[in-house]
PDB file of C-alpha atoms in Angstrom:
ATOM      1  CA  UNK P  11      10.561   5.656   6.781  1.00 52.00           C
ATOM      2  CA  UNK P  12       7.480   8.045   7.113  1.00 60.00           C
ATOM      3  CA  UNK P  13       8.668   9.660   3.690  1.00 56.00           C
ATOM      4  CA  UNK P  14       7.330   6.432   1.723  1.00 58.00           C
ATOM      5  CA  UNK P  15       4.023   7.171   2.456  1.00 60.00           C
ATOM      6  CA  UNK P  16       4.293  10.779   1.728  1.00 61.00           C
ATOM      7  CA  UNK P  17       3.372  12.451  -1.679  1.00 62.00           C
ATOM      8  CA  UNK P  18       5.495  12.116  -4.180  1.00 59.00           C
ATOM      9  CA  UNK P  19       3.867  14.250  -6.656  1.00 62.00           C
ATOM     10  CA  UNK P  20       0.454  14.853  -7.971  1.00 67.00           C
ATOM     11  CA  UNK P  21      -0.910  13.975 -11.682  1.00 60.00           C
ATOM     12  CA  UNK P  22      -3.862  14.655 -12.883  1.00 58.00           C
ATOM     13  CA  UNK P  23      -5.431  15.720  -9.575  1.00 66.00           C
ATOM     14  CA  UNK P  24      -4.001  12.362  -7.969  1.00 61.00           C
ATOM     15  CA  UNK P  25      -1.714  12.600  -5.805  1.00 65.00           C
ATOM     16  CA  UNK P  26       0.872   9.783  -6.168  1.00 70.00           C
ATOM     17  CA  UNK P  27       2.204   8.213  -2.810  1.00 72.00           C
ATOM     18  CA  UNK P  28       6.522   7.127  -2.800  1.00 77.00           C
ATOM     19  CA  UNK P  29       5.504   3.999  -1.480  1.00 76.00           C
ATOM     20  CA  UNK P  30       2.970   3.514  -4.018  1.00 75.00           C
ATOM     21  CA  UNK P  31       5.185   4.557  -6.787  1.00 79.00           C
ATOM     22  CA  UNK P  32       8.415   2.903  -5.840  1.00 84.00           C
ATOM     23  CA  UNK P  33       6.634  -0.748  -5.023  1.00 83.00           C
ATOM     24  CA  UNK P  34       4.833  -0.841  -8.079  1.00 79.00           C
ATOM     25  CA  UNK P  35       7.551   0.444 -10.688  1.00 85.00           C
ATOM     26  CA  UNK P  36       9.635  -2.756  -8.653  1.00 90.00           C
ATOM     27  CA  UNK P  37       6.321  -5.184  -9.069  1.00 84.00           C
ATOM     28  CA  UNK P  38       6.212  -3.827 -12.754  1.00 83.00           C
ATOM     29  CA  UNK P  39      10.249  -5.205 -13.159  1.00 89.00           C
ATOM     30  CA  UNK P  40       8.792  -8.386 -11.374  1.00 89.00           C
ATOM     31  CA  UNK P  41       6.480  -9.045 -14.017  1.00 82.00           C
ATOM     32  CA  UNK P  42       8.983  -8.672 -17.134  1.00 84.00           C
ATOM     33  CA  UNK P  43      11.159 -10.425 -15.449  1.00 88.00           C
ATOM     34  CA  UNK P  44       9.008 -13.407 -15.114  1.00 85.00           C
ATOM     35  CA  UNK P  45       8.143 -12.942 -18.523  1.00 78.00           C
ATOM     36  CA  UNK P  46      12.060 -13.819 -19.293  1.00 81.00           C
ATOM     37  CA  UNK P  47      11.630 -16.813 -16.996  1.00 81.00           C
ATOM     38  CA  UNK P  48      14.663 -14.888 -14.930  1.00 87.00           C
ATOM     39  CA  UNK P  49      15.032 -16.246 -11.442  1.00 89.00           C
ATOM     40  CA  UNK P  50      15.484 -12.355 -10.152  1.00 92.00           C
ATOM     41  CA  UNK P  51      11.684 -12.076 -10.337  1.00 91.00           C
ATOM     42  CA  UNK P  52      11.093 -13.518  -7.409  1.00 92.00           C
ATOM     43  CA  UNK P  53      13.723 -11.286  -5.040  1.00 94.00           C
ATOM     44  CA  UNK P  54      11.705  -7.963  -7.456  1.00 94.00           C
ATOM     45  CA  UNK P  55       8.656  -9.808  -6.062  1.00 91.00           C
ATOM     46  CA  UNK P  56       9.952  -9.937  -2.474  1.00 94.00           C
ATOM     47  CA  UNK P  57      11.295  -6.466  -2.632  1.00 93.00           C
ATOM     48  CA  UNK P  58       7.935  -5.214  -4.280  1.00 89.00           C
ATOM     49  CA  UNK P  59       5.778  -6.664  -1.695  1.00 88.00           C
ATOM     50  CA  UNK P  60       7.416  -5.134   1.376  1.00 88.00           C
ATOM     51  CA  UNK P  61       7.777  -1.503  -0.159  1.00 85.00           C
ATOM     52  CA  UNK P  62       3.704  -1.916  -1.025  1.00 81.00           C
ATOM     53  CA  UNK P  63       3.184  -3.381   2.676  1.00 83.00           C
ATOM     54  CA  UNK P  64       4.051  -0.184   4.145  1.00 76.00           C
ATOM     55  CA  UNK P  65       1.553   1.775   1.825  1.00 74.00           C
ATOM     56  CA  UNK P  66      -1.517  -0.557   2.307  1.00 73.00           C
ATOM     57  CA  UNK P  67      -1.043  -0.892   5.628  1.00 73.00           C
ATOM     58  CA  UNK P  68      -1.609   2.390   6.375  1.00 68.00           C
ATOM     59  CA  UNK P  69      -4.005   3.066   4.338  1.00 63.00           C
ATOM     60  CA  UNK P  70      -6.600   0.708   5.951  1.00 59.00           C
ATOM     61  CA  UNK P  71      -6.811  -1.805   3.339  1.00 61.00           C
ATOM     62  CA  UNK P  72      -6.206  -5.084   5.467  1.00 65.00           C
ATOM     63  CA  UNK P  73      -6.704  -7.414   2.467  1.00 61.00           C
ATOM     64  CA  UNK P  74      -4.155  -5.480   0.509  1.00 64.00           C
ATOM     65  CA  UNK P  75      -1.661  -5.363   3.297  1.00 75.00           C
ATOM     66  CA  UNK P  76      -1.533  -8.786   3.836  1.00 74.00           C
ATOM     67  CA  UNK P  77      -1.472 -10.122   0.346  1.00 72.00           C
ATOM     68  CA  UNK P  78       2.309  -8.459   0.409  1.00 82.00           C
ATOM     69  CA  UNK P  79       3.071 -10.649   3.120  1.00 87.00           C
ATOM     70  CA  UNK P  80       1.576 -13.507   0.898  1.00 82.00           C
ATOM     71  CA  UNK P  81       3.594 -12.377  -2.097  1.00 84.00           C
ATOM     72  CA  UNK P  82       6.815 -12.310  -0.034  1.00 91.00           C
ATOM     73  CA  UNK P  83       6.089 -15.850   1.021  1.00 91.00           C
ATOM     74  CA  UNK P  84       5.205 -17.163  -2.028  1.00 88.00           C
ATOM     75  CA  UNK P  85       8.399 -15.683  -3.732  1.00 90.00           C
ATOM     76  CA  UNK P  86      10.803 -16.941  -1.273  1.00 93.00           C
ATOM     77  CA  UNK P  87       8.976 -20.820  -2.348  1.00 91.00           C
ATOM     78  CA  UNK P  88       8.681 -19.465  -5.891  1.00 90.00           C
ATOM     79  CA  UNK P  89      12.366 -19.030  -5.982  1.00 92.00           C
ATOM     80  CA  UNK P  90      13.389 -22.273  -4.502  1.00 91.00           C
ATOM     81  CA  UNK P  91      11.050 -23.572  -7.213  1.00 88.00           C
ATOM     82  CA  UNK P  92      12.214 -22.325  -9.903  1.00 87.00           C
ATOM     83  CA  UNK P  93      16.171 -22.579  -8.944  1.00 87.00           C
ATOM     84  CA  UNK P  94      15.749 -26.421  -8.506  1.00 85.00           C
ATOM     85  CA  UNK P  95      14.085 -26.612 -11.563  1.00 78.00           C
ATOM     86  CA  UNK P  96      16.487 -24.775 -13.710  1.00 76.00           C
ATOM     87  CA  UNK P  97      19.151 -26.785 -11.927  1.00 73.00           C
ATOM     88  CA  UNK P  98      17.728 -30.151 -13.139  1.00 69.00           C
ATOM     89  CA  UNK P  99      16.999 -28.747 -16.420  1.00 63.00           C
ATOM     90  CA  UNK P 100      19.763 -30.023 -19.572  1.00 59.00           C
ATOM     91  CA  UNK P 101      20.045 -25.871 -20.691  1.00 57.00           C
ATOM     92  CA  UNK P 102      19.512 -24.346 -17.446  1.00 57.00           C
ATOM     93  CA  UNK P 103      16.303 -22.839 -18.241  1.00 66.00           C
ATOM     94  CA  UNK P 104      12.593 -22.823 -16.693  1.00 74.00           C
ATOM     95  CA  UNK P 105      10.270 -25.065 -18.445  1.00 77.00           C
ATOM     96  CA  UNK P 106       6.445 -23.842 -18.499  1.00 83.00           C
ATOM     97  CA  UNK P 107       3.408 -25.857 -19.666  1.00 88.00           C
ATOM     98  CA  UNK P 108      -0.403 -25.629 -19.857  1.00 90.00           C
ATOM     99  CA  UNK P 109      -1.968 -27.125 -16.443  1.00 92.00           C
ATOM    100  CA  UNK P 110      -3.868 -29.999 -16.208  1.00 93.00           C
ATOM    101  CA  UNK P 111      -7.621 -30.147 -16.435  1.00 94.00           C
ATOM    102  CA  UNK P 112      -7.383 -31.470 -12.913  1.00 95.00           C
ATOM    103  CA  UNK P 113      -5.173 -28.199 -12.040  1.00 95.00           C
ATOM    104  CA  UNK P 114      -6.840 -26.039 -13.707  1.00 95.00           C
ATOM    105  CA  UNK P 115     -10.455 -27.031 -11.658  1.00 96.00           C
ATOM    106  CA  UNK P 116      -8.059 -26.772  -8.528  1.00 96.00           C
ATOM    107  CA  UNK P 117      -6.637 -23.338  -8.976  1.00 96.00           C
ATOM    108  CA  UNK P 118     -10.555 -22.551  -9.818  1.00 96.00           C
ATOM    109  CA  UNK P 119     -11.979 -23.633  -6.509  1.00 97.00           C
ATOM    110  CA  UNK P 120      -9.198 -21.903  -4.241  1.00 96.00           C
ATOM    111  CA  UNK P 121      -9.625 -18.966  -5.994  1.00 95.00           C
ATOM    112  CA  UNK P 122     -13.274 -19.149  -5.570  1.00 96.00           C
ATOM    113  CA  UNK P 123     -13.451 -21.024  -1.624  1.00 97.00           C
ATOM    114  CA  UNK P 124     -10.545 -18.569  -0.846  1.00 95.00           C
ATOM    115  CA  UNK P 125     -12.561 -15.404  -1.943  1.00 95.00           C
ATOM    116  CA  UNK P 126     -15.678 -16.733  -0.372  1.00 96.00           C
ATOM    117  CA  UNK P 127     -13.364 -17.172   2.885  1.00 95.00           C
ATOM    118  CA  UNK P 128     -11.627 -13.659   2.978  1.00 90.00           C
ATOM    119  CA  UNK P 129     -14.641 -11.946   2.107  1.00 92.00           C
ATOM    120  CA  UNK P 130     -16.517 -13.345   4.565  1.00 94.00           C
ATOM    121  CA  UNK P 131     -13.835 -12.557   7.253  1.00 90.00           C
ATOM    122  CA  UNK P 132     -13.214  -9.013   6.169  1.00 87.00           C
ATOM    123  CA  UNK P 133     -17.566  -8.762   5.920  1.00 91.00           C
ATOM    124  CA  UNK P 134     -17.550  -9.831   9.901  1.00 92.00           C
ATOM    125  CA  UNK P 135     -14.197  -7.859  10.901  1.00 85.00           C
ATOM    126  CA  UNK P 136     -15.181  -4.753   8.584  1.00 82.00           C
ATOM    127  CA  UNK P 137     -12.262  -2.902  10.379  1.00 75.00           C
ATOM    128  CA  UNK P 138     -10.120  -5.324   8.451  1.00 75.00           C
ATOM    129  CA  UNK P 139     -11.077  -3.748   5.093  1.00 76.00           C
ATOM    130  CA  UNK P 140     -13.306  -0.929   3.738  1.00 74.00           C
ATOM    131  CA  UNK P 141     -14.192  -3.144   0.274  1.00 81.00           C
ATOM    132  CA  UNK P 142     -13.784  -6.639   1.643  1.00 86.00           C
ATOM    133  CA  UNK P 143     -15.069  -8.490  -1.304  1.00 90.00           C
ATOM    134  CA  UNK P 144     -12.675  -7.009  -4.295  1.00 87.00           C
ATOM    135  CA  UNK P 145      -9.867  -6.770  -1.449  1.00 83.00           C
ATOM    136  CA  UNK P 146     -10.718 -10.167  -0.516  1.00 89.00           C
ATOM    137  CA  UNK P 147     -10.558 -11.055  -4.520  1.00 91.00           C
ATOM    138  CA  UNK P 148      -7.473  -9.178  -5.263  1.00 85.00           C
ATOM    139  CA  UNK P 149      -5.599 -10.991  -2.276  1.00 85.00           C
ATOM    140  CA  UNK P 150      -6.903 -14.360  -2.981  1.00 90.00           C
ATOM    141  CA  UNK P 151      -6.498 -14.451  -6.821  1.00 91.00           C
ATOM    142  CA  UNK P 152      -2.804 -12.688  -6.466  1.00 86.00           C
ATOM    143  CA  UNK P 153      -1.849 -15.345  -4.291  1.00 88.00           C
ATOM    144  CA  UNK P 154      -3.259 -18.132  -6.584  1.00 93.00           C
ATOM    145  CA  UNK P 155      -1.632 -16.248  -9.832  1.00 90.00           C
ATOM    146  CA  UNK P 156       1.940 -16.430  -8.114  1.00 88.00           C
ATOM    147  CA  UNK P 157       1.389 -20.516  -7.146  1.00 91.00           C
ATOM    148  CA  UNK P 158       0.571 -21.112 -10.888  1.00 92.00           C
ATOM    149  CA  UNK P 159       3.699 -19.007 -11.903  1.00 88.00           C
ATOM    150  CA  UNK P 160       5.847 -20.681  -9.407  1.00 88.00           C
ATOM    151  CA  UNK P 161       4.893 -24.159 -11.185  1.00 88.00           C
ATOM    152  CA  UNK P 162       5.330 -23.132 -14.351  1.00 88.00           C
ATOM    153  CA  UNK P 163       1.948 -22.912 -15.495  1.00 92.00           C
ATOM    154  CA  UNK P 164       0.988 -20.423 -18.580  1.00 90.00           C
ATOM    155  CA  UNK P 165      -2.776 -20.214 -16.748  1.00 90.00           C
ATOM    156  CA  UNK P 166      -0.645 -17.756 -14.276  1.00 87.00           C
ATOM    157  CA  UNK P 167      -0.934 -15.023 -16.997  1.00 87.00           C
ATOM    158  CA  UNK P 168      -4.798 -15.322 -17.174  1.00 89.00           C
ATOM    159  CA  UNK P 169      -5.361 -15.020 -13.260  1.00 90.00           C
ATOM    160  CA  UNK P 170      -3.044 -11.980 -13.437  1.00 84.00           C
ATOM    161  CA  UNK P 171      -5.690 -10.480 -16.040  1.00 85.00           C
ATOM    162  CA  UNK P 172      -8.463 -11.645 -13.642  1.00 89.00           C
ATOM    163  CA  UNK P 173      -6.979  -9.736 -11.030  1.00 85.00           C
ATOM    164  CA  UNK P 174      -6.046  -6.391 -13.273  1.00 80.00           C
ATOM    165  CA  UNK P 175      -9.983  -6.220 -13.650  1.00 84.00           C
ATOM    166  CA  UNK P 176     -10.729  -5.047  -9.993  1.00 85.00           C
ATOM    167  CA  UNK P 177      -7.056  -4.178  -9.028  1.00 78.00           C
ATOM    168  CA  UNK P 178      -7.630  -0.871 -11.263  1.00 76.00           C
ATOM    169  CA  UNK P 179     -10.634   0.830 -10.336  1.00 79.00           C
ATOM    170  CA  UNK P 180      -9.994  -0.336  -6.693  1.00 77.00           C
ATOM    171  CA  UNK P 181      -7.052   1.194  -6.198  1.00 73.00           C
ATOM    172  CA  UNK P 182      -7.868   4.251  -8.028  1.00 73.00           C
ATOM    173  CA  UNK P 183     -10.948   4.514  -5.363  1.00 74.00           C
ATOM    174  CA  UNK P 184      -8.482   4.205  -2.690  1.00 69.00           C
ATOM    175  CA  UNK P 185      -6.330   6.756  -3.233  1.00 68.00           C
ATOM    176  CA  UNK P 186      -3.235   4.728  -5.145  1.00 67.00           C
ATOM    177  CA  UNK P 187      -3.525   6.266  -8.296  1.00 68.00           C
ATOM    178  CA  UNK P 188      -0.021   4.619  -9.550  1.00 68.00           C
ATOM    179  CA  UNK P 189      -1.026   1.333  -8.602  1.00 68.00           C
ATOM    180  CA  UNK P 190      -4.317   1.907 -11.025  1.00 71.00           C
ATOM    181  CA  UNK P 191      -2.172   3.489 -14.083  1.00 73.00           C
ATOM    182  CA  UNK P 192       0.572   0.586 -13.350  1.00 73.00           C
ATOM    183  CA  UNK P 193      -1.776  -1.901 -13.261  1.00 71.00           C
ATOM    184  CA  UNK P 194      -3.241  -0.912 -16.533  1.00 75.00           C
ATOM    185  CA  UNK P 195       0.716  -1.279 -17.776  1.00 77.00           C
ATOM    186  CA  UNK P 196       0.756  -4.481 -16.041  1.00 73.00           C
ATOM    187  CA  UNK P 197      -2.754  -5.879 -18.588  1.00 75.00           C
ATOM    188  CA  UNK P 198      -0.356  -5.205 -21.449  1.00 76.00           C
ATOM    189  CA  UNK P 199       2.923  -6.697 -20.222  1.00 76.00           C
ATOM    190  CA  UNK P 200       0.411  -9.957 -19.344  1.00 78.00           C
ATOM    191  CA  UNK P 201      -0.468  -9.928 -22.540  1.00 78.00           C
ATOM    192  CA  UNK P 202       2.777 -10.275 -24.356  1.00 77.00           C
ATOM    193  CA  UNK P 203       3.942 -12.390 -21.189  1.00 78.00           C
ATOM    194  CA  UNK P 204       0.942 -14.987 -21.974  1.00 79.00           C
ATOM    195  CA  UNK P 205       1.842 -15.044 -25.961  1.00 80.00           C
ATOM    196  CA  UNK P 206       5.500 -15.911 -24.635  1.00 80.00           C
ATOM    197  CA  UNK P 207       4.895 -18.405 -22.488  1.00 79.00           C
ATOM    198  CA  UNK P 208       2.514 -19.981 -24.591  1.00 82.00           C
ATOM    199  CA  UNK P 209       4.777 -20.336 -27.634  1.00 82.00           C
ATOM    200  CA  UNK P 210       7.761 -21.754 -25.185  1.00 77.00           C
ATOM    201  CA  UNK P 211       5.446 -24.071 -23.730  1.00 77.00           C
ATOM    202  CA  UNK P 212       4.956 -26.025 -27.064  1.00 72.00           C
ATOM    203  CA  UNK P 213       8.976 -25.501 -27.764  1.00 68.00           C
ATOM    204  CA  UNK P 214       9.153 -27.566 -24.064  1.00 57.00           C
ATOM    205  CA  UNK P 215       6.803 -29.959 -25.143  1.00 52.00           C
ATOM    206  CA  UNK P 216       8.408 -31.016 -28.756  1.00 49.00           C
ATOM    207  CA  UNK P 217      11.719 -31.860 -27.662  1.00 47.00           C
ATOM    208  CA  UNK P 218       9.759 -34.998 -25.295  1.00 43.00           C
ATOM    209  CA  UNK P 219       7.490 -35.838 -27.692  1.00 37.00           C
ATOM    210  CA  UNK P 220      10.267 -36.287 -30.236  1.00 44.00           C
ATOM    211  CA  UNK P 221      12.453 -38.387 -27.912  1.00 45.00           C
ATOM    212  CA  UNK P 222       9.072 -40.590 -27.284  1.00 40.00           C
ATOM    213  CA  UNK P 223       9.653 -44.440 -28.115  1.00 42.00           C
ATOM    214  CA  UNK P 224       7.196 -45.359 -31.248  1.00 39.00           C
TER     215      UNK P 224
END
């Protein structure tokens, strides 16, 4: 398996890693998949974070590393989610919606305690990590983007954005060039992704508030 972590080829005087190319172009699937509210984004997601496992790992980027084993947790339980869900739903389809305010101040403080958290451990353990507090951020806030996604919520698209913002110019520091120019891809896809979700999450909304007793 050494060959995934060997260079793939070089552009513009970055050398592009398999590993790094192959887990990403997956992850990239993942996304506009989850934009189509398909249950096979969370086995791309699975897939994605063990090919990108190898590459971090190796790379000594601790935070990194272990987010993929995060991701592949969280899409096993994402896809559970989502298949019960579609399976209770009338058409077979995943409903999404807004969160709560209540949710919304949640996913806020465990993406801010968690960061706090992480960084802190990586800041102690700097053999964990050579930029523990945007590691640290990436891991945390990539974690609490794929719990909002695996609920249904449309703020999922908004901490993937959040996360785009350091997951470029960190891994282009690092040496993962693709993962910077994918990541860049993945801003736009969020975009469209959030206009989607946004527009099917008043569709999900009518069809109760039209059955609602006067």
């Amino acid at each position: 398996m050494n060959w995934l972590n060997s260079e793939a080829f070089t552009v513009l005087g970055q050398h592009i890693k398999w590993s790094d190319m192959i887990g990403n172009v997956i992850g990239l699937l993942a996304l506009a998949l989850g934009w189509r509210r398909s249950l096979w984004t969370w086995p791309a997601q699975f897939l994605s974070g063990l090919i990108l496992f190898a590459a971090f790992a190796t790379a000594h980027l601790s935070g990194s590393a272990g987010k993929q084993i995060v991701v592949m947790l969280v899409a096993a339980w994402g896809f559970a989610q989502w298949n019960r869900g579609r399976q209770q739903a009338q058409d077979g389809s995943i409903a999404v919606r807004f969160a709560t305010g209540r949710e919304r101040a949640a996913l806020v403080g465990a993406a801010a305690a968690g960061t706090l958290l992480v960084g802190g451990l990586f800041t102690l353990y700097p053999s964990l990590s050579w930029d523990p507090w945007p590691d640290a951020y990436i891991f945390v806030g990539t974690v609490v983007a794929m719990y909002a996604q695996a609920r249904g919520m449309v703020e999922f698209w908004f901490a993937w954005l959040l996360v785009d913002l350091v997951g470029v110019p960190l891994n282009f520091a690092n040496g993962f060039a693709f993962s910077g120019f994918v990541y860049i891809i993945y801003g736009a896809l969020v975009l469209w992704g959030l206009r989607d979700w946004w527009l099917r999450s008043r569709e999900d909304v009518r069809p109760a508030l039209e059955g609602a007793p006067a």
